[in-house]
């Protein structure tokens, strides 16, 4: 059974550098065959995965060896964005300001470049996230239906998830899944990810035939991949 816990570990990024506190999440996994580490951009911490029979000493050795890389990657993360009044979040790649209007009705809705949120303040973050998820589902469904018609394929269902590493996926039964956070990306980036997953309904692989279908559906492949590589981690810092 997998387990995890978090703590702050003191690292020294350089030989002469001062010690720095580093947020670490220790994960013990029955599936792990070796000690590994990765950066979790959403939580803003380094994740050290240990096999069941491996002690933390091995994890500390790996952390110490890669201390400079770990601290550099953590420092490069975009600042977290809380879903609060006055905060700015992207929608379709364009900044929108959250405004709390207790007297308004309708949960959360758009008013130009403003996301207006009604009701009590303690419900604001949840209502903004619900709004973004609903908007993501609406936009993704419209794009997916259009691309599916162009390829002559059938979508069984569309699911929304909140994943750390995959923006979209296609199951063998024809179910497509997407990160709701894609609604914050520019429209052409969303279009590429949706086209990519719909193309898997014809080719459940990454063969030349698959990429030919993607190119047929969208012209944004390379630019969208670059945008997600450069800006995708910042989307995970929202909320």
Short mmCIF file of C-alpha atoms in Angstrom, two decimals, residues 35 37 56 79 114 192:
data_model
loop_
_atom_site.label_atom_id
_atom_site.label_comp_id
_atom_site.label_asym_id
_atom_site.label_seq_id
_atom_site.Cartn_x
_atom_site.Cartn_y
_atom_site.Cartn_z
CA UNK A 35 14.46 5.92 -5.30
CA UNK A 37 12.42 12.48 -7.10
CA UNK A 56 14.84 7.65 3.94
CA UNK A 79 3.60 31.96 -7.52
CA UNK A 114 -14.63 39.88 -14.77
CA UNK A 192 -4.82 21.15 -30.03
#
